Amino acid sequence: MSHLRTQIRKQIVSELAVLAPLTVESVESTRMYAFREDQLPAINVYVASEDSEITTLGGKLNSSMAQRLMLRTLTFPVTVYLSATADVDDAMDGIAVEVEKILGNSLLNNLVQATELTSTVPTIDAEGEVPVGVLTMNWTVLYQTVEGEPELTA
């Protein structure tokens, strides 16, 4: 079994995969992926950061009877890449609607306790051969694991 963080990332990709091939050409899960123009629009998902804190249930923190839980806050960008045409802003917003409908209320197959869109940043990348619209939707999920058992949700 894999770390719950990996399971969450793969579940996000799985849920967004319903957008391919009608809305986007593909949904990838990697930090490094160079899309060719014929592969656009495309979505890339990866884990940006994770914060953790120990909580406790069933006793005092120093008690051997206490079950220590890790409350984890995971941040992941969903980055949309598309050809930068005259209507690129409308196209980015259209894909954003679809992504928000899928992830907005999702508990990611009960792997997480909450999912929240925290920011959206539209930009244009004109450094390559063809200008590309880039829409980064930053999401945060909240989940728990038992300390020492990072593969299982608590």
mmCIF file with all atom_site columns, C-alpha atoms in Angstrom:
data_model
loop_
_atom_site.group_PDB
_atom_site.id
_atom_site.type_symbol
_atom_site.label_atom_id
_atom_site.label_alt_id
_atom_site.label_comp_id
_atom_site.label_asym_id
_atom_site.label_entity_id
_atom_site.label_seq_id
_atom_site.pdbx_PDB_ins_code
_atom_site.Cartn_x
_atom_site.Cartn_y
_atom_site.Cartn_z
_atom_site.occupancy
_atom_site.B_iso_or_equiv
_atom_site.pdbx_formal_charge
_atom_site.auth_seq_id
_atom_site.auth_comp_id
_atom_site.auth_asym_id
_atom_site.auth_atom_id
_atom_site.pdbx_PDB_model_num
ATOM 1   C CA . MET A 1 1   ? 0.000   0.000  0.000   1.00 0.00 ? 1   MET A CA 1
ATOM 2   C CA . SER A 1 2   ? 1.177   3.570  -0.585  1.00 0.00 ? 2   SER A CA 1
ATOM 3   C CA . HIS A 1 3   ? 1.261   6.696  1.561   1.00 0.00 ? 3   HIS A CA 1
ATOM 4   C CA . LEU A 1 4   ? -2.208  8.219  1.919   1.00 0.00 ? 4   LEU A CA 1
ATOM 5   C CA . ARG A 1 5   ? -0.853  11.356 0.215   1.00 0.00 ? 5   ARG A CA 1
ATOM 6   C CA . THR A 1 6   ? -0.135  9.251  -2.887  1.00 0.00 ? 6   THR A CA 1
ATOM 7   C CA . GLN A 1 7   ? -3.576  7.664  -2.729  1.00 0.00 ? 7   GLN A CA 1
ATOM 8   C CA . ILE A 1 8   ? -5.168  11.123 -2.529  1.00 0.00 ? 8   ILE A CA 1
ATOM 9   C CA . ARG A 1 9   ? -3.176  12.435 -5.511  1.00 0.00 ? 9   ARG A CA 1
ATOM 10  C CA . LYS A 1 10  ? -4.116  9.394  -7.598  1.00 0.00 ? 10  LYS A CA 1
ATOM 11  C CA . GLN A 1 11  ? -7.777  9.760  -6.603  1.00 0.00 ? 11  GLN A CA 1
ATOM 12  C CA . ILE A 1 12  ? -7.744  13.413 -7.702  1.00 0.00 ? 12  ILE A CA 1
ATOM 13  C CA . VAL A 1 13  ? -6.340  12.375 -11.087 1.00 0.00 ? 13  VAL A CA 1
ATOM 14  C CA . SER A 1 14  ? -8.926  9.601  -11.335 1.00 0.00 ? 14  SER A CA 1
ATOM 15  C CA . GLU A 1 15  ? -11.812 11.972 -10.610 1.00 0.00 ? 15  GLU A CA 1
ATOM 16  C CA . LEU A 1 16  ? -10.528 14.593 -13.068 1.00 0.00 ? 16  LEU A CA 1
ATOM 17  C CA . ALA A 1 17  ? -9.943  11.946 -15.757 1.00 0.00 ? 17  ALA A CA 1
ATOM 18  C CA . VAL A 1 18  ? -13.647 12.128 -16.636 1.00 0.00 ? 18  VAL A CA 1
ATOM 19  C CA . LEU A 1 19  ? -12.786 15.430 -18.368 1.00 0.00 ? 19  LEU A CA 1
ATOM 20  C CA . ALA A 1 20  ? -10.652 13.605 -20.959 1.00 0.00 ? 20  ALA A CA 1
ATOM 21  C CA . PRO A 1 21  ? -11.009 13.586 -23.917 1.00 0.00 ? 21  PRO A CA 1
ATOM 22  C CA . LEU A 1 22  ? -14.034 15.909 -24.167 1.00 0.00 ? 22  LEU A CA 1
ATOM 23  C CA . THR A 1 23  ? -12.753 18.893 -22.151 1.00 0.00 ? 23  THR A CA 1
ATOM 24  C CA . VAL A 1 24  ? -9.008  18.162 -21.947 1.00 0.00 ? 24  VAL A CA 1
ATOM 25  C CA . GLU A 1 25  ? -6.659  15.807 -23.774 1.00 0.00 ? 25  GLU A CA 1
ATOM 26  C CA . SER A 1 26  ? -5.129  14.312 -20.636 1.00 0.00 ? 26  SER A CA 1
ATOM 27  C CA . VAL A 1 27  ? -4.770  14.507 -16.862 1.00 0.00 ? 27  VAL A CA 1
ATOM 28  C CA . GLU A 1 28  ? -1.237  13.859 -15.612 1.00 0.00 ? 28  GLU A CA 1
ATOM 29  C CA . SER A 1 29  ? 0.306   13.504 -12.170 1.00 0.00 ? 29  SER A CA 1
ATOM 30  C CA . THR A 1 30  ? 3.895   14.656 -12.201 1.00 0.00 ? 30  THR A CA 1
ATOM 31  C CA . ARG A 1 31  ? 5.966   17.693 -11.327 1.00 0.00 ? 31  ARG A CA 1
ATOM 32  C CA . MET A 1 32  ? 7.760   17.629 -14.660 1.00 0.00 ? 32  MET A CA 1
ATOM 33  C CA . TYR A 1 33  ? 5.669   17.315 -17.777 1.00 0.00 ? 33  TYR A CA 1
ATOM 34  C CA . ALA A 1 34  ? 6.160   19.249 -20.994 1.00 0.00 ? 34  ALA A CA 1
ATOM 35  C CA . PHE A 1 35  ? 2.984   19.309 -23.067 1.00 0.00 ? 35  PHE A CA 1
ATOM 36  C CA . ARG A 1 36  ? 3.145   19.655 -26.832 1.00 0.00 ? 36  ARG A CA 1
ATOM 37  C CA . GLU A 1 37  ? 0.646   21.958 -28.512 1.00 0.00 ? 37  GLU A CA 1
ATOM 38  C CA . ASP A 1 38  ? -1.317  18.975 -29.874 1.00 0.00 ? 38  ASP A CA 1
ATOM 39  C CA . GLN A 1 39  ? -1.713  17.684 -26.270 1.00 0.00 ? 39  GLN A CA 1
ATOM 40  C CA . LEU A 1 40  ? -3.504  20.830 -25.084 1.00 0.00 ? 40  LEU A CA 1
ATOM 41  C CA . PRO A 1 41  ? -5.631  21.475 -23.173 1.00 0.00 ? 41  PRO A CA 1
ATOM 42  C CA . ALA A 1 42  ? -4.204  19.312 -20.413 1.00 0.00 ? 42  ALA A CA 1
ATOM 43  C CA . ILE A 1 43  ? -4.246  19.128 -16.624 1.00 0.00 ? 43  ILE A CA 1
ATOM 44  C CA . ASN A 1 44  ? -1.345  18.397 -14.291 1.00 0.00 ? 44  ASN A CA 1
ATOM 45  C CA . VAL A 1 45  ? -1.740  17.515 -10.597 1.00 0.00 ? 45  VAL A CA 1
ATOM 46  C CA . TYR A 1 46  ? 0.991   17.178 -7.982  1.00 0.00 ? 46  TYR A CA 1
ATOM 47  C CA . VAL A 1 47  ? 1.489   17.683 -4.241  1.00 0.00 ? 47  VAL A CA 1
ATOM 48  C CA . ALA A 1 48  ? 2.924   21.119 -3.397  1.00 0.00 ? 48  ALA A CA 1
ATOM 49  C CA . SER A 1 49  ? 3.173   20.818 0.391   1.00 0.00 ? 49  SER A CA 1
ATOM 50  C CA . GLU A 1 50  ? 1.822   19.155 3.485   1.00 0.00 ? 50  GLU A CA 1
ATOM 51  C CA . ASP A 1 51  ? 1.582   20.412 7.059   1.00 0.00 ? 51  ASP A CA 1
ATOM 52  C CA . SER A 1 52  ? 1.050   17.989 9.938   1.00 0.00 ? 52  SER A CA 1
ATOM 53  C CA . GLU A 1 53  ? 0.245   18.242 13.620  1.00 0.00 ? 53  GLU A CA 1
ATOM 54  C CA . ILE A 1 54  ? -0.263  15.608 16.277  1.00 0.00 ? 54  ILE A CA 1
ATOM 55  C CA . THR A 1 55  ? -3.658  15.340 17.896  1.00 0.00 ? 55  THR A CA 1
ATOM 56  C CA . THR A 1 56  ? -4.718  12.755 20.429  1.00 0.00 ? 56  THR A CA 1
ATOM 57  C CA . LEU A 1 57  ? -7.762  10.627 21.211  1.00 0.00 ? 57  LEU A CA 1
ATOM 58  C CA . GLY A 1 58  ? -8.504  8.305  24.091  1.00 0.00 ? 58  GLY A CA 1
ATOM 59  C CA . GLY A 1 59  ? -6.209  9.683  26.777  1.00 0.00 ? 59  GLY A CA 1
ATOM 60  C CA . LYS A 1 60  ? -3.565  12.196 27.689  1.00 0.00 ? 60  LYS A CA 1
ATOM 61  C CA . LEU A 1 61  ? -0.750  12.801 25.236  1.00 0.00 ? 61  LEU A CA 1
ATOM 62  C CA . ASN A 1 62  ? 1.814   11.176 27.581  1.00 0.00 ? 62  ASN A CA 1
ATOM 63  C CA . SER A 1 63  ? -0.434  8.218  28.340  1.00 0.00 ? 63  SER A CA 1
ATOM 64  C CA . SER A 1 64  ? 0.442   4.873  26.795  1.00 0.00 ? 64  SER A CA 1
ATOM 65  C CA . MET A 1 65  ? -3.307  4.476  26.170  1.00 0.00 ? 65  MET A CA 1
ATOM 66  C CA . ALA A 1 66  ? -3.496  7.554  23.953  1.00 0.00 ? 66  ALA A CA 1
ATOM 67  C CA . GLN A 1 67  ? -3.912  7.071  20.233  1.00 0.00 ? 67  GLN A CA 1
ATOM 68  C CA . ARG A 1 68  ? -1.901  9.788  18.514  1.00 0.00 ? 68  ARG A CA 1
ATOM 69  C CA . LEU A 1 69  ? -3.339  11.026 15.268  1.00 0.00 ? 69  LEU A CA 1
ATOM 70  C CA . MET A 1 70  ? -1.668  13.106 12.590  1.00 0.00 ? 70  MET A CA 1
ATOM 71  C CA . LEU A 1 71  ? -3.928  15.856 11.307  1.00 0.00 ? 71  LEU A CA 1
ATOM 72  C CA . ARG A 1 72  ? -2.613  16.656 7.834   1.00 0.00 ? 72  ARG A CA 1
ATOM 73  C CA . THR A 1 73  ? -3.273  19.589 5.527   1.00 0.00 ? 73  THR A CA 1
ATOM 74  C CA . LEU A 1 74  ? -2.249  18.805 1.964   1.00 0.00 ? 74  LEU A CA 1
ATOM 75  C CA . THR A 1 75  ? -1.939  21.486 -0.720  1.00 0.00 ? 75  THR A CA 1
ATOM 76  C CA . PHE A 1 76  ? -2.021  20.523 -4.371  1.00 0.00 ? 76  PHE A CA 1
ATOM 77  C CA . PRO A 1 77  ? -2.251  22.624 -7.515  1.00 0.00 ? 77  PRO A CA 1
ATOM 78  C CA . VAL A 1 78  ? -4.441  21.540 -10.401 1.00 0.00 ? 78  VAL A CA 1
ATOM 79  C CA . THR A 1 79  ? -2.732  23.277 -13.311 1.00 0.00 ? 79  THR A CA 1
ATOM 80  C CA . VAL A 1 80  ? -4.526  23.614 -16.632 1.00 0.00 ? 80  VAL A CA 1
ATOM 81  C CA . TYR A 1 81  ? -2.518  24.277 -19.797 1.00 0.00 ? 81  TYR A CA 1
ATOM 82  C CA . LEU A 1 82  ? -4.208  25.399 -23.011 1.00 0.00 ? 82  LEU A CA 1
ATOM 83  C CA . SER A 1 83  ? -3.401  27.198 -26.236 1.00 0.00 ? 83  SER A CA 1
ATOM 84  C CA . ALA A 1 84  ? -3.438  30.956 -25.699 1.00 0.00 ? 84  ALA A CA 1
ATOM 85  C CA . THR A 1 85  ? -5.964  32.105 -28.264 1.00 0.00 ? 85  THR A CA 1
ATOM 86  C CA . ALA A 1 86  ? -8.057  35.276 -28.165 1.00 0.00 ? 86  ALA A CA 1
ATOM 87  C CA . ASP A 1 87  ? -10.627 33.596 -25.891 1.00 0.00 ? 87  ASP A CA 1
ATOM 88  C CA . VAL A 1 88  ? -8.091  31.994 -23.527 1.00 0.00 ? 88  VAL A CA 1
ATOM 89  C CA . ASP A 1 89  ? -9.642  33.577 -20.421 1.00 0.00 ? 89  ASP A CA 1
ATOM 90  C CA . ASP A 1 90  ? -13.079 32.200 -21.284 1.00 0.00 ? 90  ASP A CA 1
ATOM 91  C CA . ALA A 1 91  ? -11.560 28.790 -22.024 1.00 0.00 ? 91  ALA A CA 1
ATOM 92  C CA . MET A 1 92  ? -9.672  28.760 -18.688 1.00 0.00 ? 92  MET A CA 1
ATOM 93  C CA . ASP A 1 93  ? -12.835 29.738 -16.823 1.00 0.00 ? 93  ASP A CA 1
ATOM 94  C CA . GLY A 1 94  ? -14.809 27.025 -18.619 1.00 0.00 ? 94  GLY A CA 1
ATOM 95  C CA . ILE A 1 95  ? -12.363 24.327 -17.533 1.00 0.00 ? 95  ILE A CA 1
ATOM 96  C CA . ALA A 1 96  ? -12.263 25.821 -14.025 1.00 0.00 ? 96  ALA A CA 1
ATOM 97  C CA . VAL A 1 97  ? -16.040 25.350 -13.794 1.00 0.00 ? 97  VAL A CA 1
ATOM 98  C CA . GLU A 1 98  ? -15.685 21.661 -14.639 1.00 0.00 ? 98  GLU A CA 1
ATOM 99  C CA . VAL A 1 99  ? -12.809 21.117 -12.181 1.00 0.00 ? 99  VAL A CA 1
ATOM 100 C CA . GLU A 1 100 ? -14.702 22.882 -9.385  1.00 0.00 ? 100 GLU A CA 1
ATOM 101 C CA . LYS A 1 101 ? -17.805 20.782 -10.028 1.00 0.00 ? 101 LYS A CA 1
ATOM 102 C CA . ILE A 1 102 ? -15.737 17.615 -9.658  1.00 0.00 ? 102 ILE A CA 1
ATOM 103 C CA . LEU A 1 103 ? -13.490 18.510 -6.717  1.00 0.00 ? 103 LEU A CA 1
ATOM 104 C CA . GLY A 1 104 ? -15.567 21.139 -4.903  1.00 0.00 ? 104 GLY A CA 1
ATOM 105 C CA . ASN A 1 105 ? -17.527 18.798 -2.653  1.00 0.00 ? 105 ASN A CA 1
ATOM 106 C CA . SER A 1 106 ? -15.464 15.662 -3.103  1.00 0.00 ? 106 SER A CA 1
ATOM 107 C CA . LEU A 1 107 ? -14.171 13.649 -0.171  1.00 0.00 ? 107 LEU A CA 1
ATOM 108 C CA . LEU A 1 108 ? -11.976 11.814 -2.695  1.00 0.00 ? 108 LEU A CA 1
ATOM 109 C CA . ASN A 1 109 ? -13.474 8.383  -2.141  1.00 0.00 ? 109 ASN A CA 1
ATOM 110 C CA . ASN A 1 110 ? -13.568 9.043  1.642   1.00 0.00 ? 110 ASN A CA 1
ATOM 111 C CA . LEU A 1 111 ? -9.810  9.543  1.858   1.00 0.00 ? 111 LEU A CA 1
ATOM 112 C CA . VAL A 1 112 ? -10.183 13.119 3.156   1.00 0.00 ? 112 VAL A CA 1
ATOM 113 C CA . GLN A 1 113 ? -12.402 15.059 5.546   1.00 0.00 ? 113 GLN A CA 1
ATOM 114 C CA . ALA A 1 114 ? -12.624 18.248 3.479   1.00 0.00 ? 114 ALA A CA 1
ATOM 115 C CA . THR A 1 115 ? -11.605 19.687 0.106   1.00 0.00 ? 115 THR A CA 1
ATOM 116 C CA . GLU A 1 116 ? -11.296 23.434 -0.483  1.00 0.00 ? 116 GLU A CA 1
ATOM 117 C CA . LEU A 1 117 ? -10.297 25.614 -3.424  1.00 0.00 ? 117 LEU A CA 1
ATOM 118 C CA . THR A 1 118 ? -7.979  28.216 -1.860  1.00 0.00 ? 118 THR A CA 1
ATOM 119 C CA . SER A 1 119 ? -6.865  30.283 -4.881  1.00 0.00 ? 119 SER A CA 1
ATOM 120 C CA . THR A 1 120 ? -6.948  30.495 -8.662  1.00 0.00 ? 120 THR A CA 1
ATOM 121 C CA . VAL A 1 121 ? -4.165  32.124 -10.687 1.00 0.00 ? 121 VAL A CA 1
ATOM 122 C CA . PRO A 1 122 ? -4.574  32.610 -14.468 1.00 0.00 ? 122 PRO A CA 1
ATOM 123 C CA . THR A 1 123 ? -1.438  33.528 -16.452 1.00 0.00 ? 123 THR A CA 1
ATOM 124 C CA . ILE A 1 124 ? -0.014  33.409 -19.959 1.00 0.00 ? 124 ILE A CA 1
ATOM 125 C CA . ASP A 1 125 ? 3.342   31.739 -20.634 1.00 0.00 ? 125 ASP A CA 1
ATOM 126 C CA . ALA A 1 126 ? 4.785   33.234 -23.831 1.00 0.00 ? 126 ALA A CA 1
ATOM 127 C CA . GLU A 1 127 ? 8.322   31.855 -23.443 1.00 0.00 ? 127 GLU A CA 1
ATOM 128 C CA . GLY A 1 128 ? 7.886   28.777 -25.657 1.00 0.00 ? 128 GLY A CA 1
ATOM 129 C CA . GLU A 1 129 ? 7.209   28.450 -29.361 1.00 0.00 ? 129 GLU A CA 1
ATOM 130 C CA . VAL A 1 130 ? 3.497   29.048 -28.819 1.00 0.00 ? 130 VAL A CA 1
ATOM 131 C CA . PRO A 1 131 ? 1.882   31.123 -26.045 1.00 0.00 ? 131 PRO A CA 1
ATOM 132 C CA . VAL A 1 132 ? 0.139   28.931 -23.474 1.00 0.00 ? 132 VAL A CA 1
ATOM 133 C CA . GLY A 1 133 ? -2.605  29.846 -21.025 1.00 0.00 ? 133 GLY A CA 1
ATOM 134 C CA . VAL A 1 134 ? -1.865  28.488 -17.566 1.00 0.00 ? 134 VAL A CA 1
ATOM 135 C CA . LEU A 1 135 ? -4.556  28.305 -14.917 1.00 0.00 ? 135 LEU A CA 1
ATOM 136 C CA . THR A 1 136 ? -3.359  27.169 -11.487 1.00 0.00 ? 136 THR A CA 1
ATOM 137 C CA . MET A 1 137 ? -6.123  26.188 -9.091  1.00 0.00 ? 137 MET A CA 1
ATOM 138 C CA . ASN A 1 138 ? -4.694  25.642 -5.610  1.00 0.00 ? 138 ASN A CA 1
ATOM 139 C CA . TRP A 1 139 ? -6.616  23.139 -3.497  1.00 0.00 ? 139 TRP A CA 1
ATOM 140 C CA . THR A 1 140 ? -6.253  22.100 0.125   1.00 0.00 ? 140 THR A CA 1
ATOM 141 C CA . VAL A 1 141 ? -7.472  18.857 1.635   1.00 0.00 ? 141 VAL A CA 1
ATOM 142 C CA . LEU A 1 142 ? -7.664  17.893 5.285   1.00 0.00 ? 142 LEU A CA 1
ATOM 143 C CA . TYR A 1 143 ? -7.118  14.277 6.351   1.00 0.00 ? 143 TYR A CA 1
ATOM 144 C CA . GLN A 1 144 ? -5.959  12.215 9.327   1.00 0.00 ? 144 GLN A CA 1
ATOM 145 C CA . THR A 1 145 ? -3.728  9.227  9.825   1.00 0.00 ? 145 THR A CA 1
ATOM 146 C CA . VAL A 1 146 ? -2.725  7.305  12.923  1.00 0.00 ? 146 VAL A CA 1
ATOM 147 C CA . GLU A 1 147 ? 0.841   8.203  13.860  1.00 0.00 ? 147 GLU A CA 1
ATOM 148 C CA . GLY A 1 148 ? 3.189   5.637  12.339  1.00 0.00 ? 148 GLY A CA 1
ATOM 149 C CA . GLU A 1 149 ? 0.517   4.394  9.893   1.00 0.00 ? 149 GLU A CA 1
ATOM 150 C CA . PRO A 1 150 ? 0.707   6.853  6.972   1.00 0.00 ? 150 PRO A CA 1
ATOM 151 C CA . GLU A 1 151 ? -0.992  4.437  4.569   1.00 0.00 ? 151 GLU A CA 1
ATOM 152 C CA . LEU A 1 152 ? -4.351  4.398  6.369   1.00 0.00 ? 152 LEU A CA 1
ATOM 153 C CA . THR A 1 153 ? -6.935  7.072  7.057   1.00 0.00 ? 153 THR A CA 1
ATOM 154 C CA . ALA A 1 154 ? -7.928  7.525  10.696  1.00 0.00 ? 154 ALA A CA 1
#
